[in-house]
Short mmCIF file of C-alpha atoms in Angstrom, two decimals:
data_model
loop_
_atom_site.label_atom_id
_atom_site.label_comp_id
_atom_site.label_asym_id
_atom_site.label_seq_id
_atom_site.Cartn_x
_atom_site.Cartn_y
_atom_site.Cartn_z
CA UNK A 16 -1.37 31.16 -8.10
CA UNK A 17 -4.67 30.78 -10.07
CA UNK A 18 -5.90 32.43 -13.50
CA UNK A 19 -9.34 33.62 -13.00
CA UNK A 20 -12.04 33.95 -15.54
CA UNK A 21 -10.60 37.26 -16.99
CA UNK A 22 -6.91 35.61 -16.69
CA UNK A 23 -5.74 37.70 -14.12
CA UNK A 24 -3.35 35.98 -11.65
CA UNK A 25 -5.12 35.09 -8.17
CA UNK A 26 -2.51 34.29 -5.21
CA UNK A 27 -2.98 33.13 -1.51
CA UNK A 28 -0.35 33.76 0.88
CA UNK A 29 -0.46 31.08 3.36
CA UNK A 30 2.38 28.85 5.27
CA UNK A 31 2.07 25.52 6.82
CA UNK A 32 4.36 24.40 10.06
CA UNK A 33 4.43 21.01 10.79
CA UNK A 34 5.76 19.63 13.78
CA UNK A 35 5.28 16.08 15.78
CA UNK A 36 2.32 16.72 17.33
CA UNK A 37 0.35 19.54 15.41
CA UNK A 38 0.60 21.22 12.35
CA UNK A 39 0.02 25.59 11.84
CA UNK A 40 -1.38 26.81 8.97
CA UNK A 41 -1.65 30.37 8.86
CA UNK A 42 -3.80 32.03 5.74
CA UNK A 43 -3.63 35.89 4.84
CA UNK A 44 -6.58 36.77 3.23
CA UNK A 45 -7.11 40.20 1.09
CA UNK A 46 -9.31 42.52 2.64
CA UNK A 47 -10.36 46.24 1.56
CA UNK A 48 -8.82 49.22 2.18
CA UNK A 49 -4.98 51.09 2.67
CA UNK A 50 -2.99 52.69 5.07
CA UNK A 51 -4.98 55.15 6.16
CA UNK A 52 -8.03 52.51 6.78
CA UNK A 53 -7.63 49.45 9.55
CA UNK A 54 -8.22 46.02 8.66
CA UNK A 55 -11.54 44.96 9.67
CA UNK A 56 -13.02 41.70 9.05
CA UNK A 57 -14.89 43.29 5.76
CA UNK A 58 -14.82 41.20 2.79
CA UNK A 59 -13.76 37.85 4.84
CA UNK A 60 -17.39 36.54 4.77
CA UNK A 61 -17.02 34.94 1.39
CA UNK A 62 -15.18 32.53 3.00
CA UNK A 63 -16.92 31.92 5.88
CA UNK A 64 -18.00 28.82 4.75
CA UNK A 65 -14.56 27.56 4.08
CA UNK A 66 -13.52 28.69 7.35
CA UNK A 67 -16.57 26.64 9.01
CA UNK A 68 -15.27 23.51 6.75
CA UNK A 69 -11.67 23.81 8.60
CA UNK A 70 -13.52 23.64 11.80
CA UNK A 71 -15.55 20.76 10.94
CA UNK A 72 -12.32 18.81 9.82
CA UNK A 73 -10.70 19.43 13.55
CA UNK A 74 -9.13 22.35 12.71
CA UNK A 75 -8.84 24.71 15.72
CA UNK A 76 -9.09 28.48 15.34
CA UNK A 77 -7.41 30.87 16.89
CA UNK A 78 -9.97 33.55 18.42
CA UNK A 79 -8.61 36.69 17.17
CA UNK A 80 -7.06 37.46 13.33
CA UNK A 81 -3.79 38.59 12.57
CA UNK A 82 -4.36 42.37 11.45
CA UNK A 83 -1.00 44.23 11.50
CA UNK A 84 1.70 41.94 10.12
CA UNK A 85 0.46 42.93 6.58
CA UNK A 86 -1.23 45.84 5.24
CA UNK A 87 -4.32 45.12 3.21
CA UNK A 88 -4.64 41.64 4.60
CA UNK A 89 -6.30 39.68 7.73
CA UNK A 90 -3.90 36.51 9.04
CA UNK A 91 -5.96 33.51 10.48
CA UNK A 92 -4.34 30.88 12.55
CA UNK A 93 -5.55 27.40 12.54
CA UNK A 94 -3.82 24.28 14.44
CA UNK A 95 -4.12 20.83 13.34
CA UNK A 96 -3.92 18.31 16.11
CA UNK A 97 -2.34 15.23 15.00
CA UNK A 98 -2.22 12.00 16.32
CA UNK A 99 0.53 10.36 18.74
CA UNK A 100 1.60 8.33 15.49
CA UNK A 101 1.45 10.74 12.72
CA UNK A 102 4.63 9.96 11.05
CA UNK A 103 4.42 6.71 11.22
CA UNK A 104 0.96 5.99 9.58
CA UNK A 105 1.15 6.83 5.57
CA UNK A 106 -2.72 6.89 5.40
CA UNK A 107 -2.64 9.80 8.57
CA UNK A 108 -0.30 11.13 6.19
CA UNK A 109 -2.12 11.09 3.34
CA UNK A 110 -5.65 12.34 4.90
CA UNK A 111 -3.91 15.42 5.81
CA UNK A 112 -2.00 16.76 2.73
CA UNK A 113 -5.52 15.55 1.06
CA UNK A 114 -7.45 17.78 3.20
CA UNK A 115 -5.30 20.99 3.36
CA UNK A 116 -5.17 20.80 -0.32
CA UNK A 117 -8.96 21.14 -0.44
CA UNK A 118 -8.70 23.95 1.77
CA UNK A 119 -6.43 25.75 0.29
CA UNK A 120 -8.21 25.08 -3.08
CA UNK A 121 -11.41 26.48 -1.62
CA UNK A 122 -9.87 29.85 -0.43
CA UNK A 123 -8.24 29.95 -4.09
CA UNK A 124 -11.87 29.49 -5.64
CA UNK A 125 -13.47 31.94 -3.01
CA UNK A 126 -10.82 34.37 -3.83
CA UNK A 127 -10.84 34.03 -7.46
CA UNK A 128 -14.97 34.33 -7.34
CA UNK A 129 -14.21 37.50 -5.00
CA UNK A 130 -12.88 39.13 -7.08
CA UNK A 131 -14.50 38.57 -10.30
CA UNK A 132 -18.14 38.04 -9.39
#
């Protein structure tokens, strides 16, 4: 949880599964609308570029969002491929936590903007 400009609290519900061989992050993102309105992928392009900056960094995508688990949010699904040695090399390691803590610092920042600006 971030403060935003006005000091409200800002949150990102996300979880991270690590296995051997890949690692599953899964990121709920706030999108308009109730119970009587479907999610639709309204209000997600704001972070279309962070989304593109996953991709770039080997992150895989699944094709199609998450849009009934929970109400007034849209689930992506994005799988890490990591190497054959993973554990065992420190700067593999490293690279990763590194990198999923810019992303999830970027959908904190998109989300804070989103819903100030």
């Amino acid at each position: 949880m971030i403060r935003g400009r006005d000091s409200k609290a800002v949150t990102l519900q996300f979880k991270v599964e690590l296995n051997v061989k890949k690692a599953n992050v899964v990121i709920w993102i706030p999108v308009p609308g109730d119970e009587s309105t479907p999610q639709s992928l309204q209000g997600v392009e704001n972070y279309q570029h962070v989304l593109a900056g996953a991709l770039a960094e080997g992150y895989i995508q699944n094709a199609a969002p998450i849009t009934d688990a929970r109400l007034g949010y849209l689930g992506f699904v994005f799988i890490k491929l990591l190497g054959d040695d993973f554990l065992l090399n420190p700067g593999d390691r490293l690279y990763f936590a590194q990198d999923l803590a810019f992303f999830v610092r970027a959908l904190l920042s998109v989300a804070t903007n989103s819903q100030h600006g």
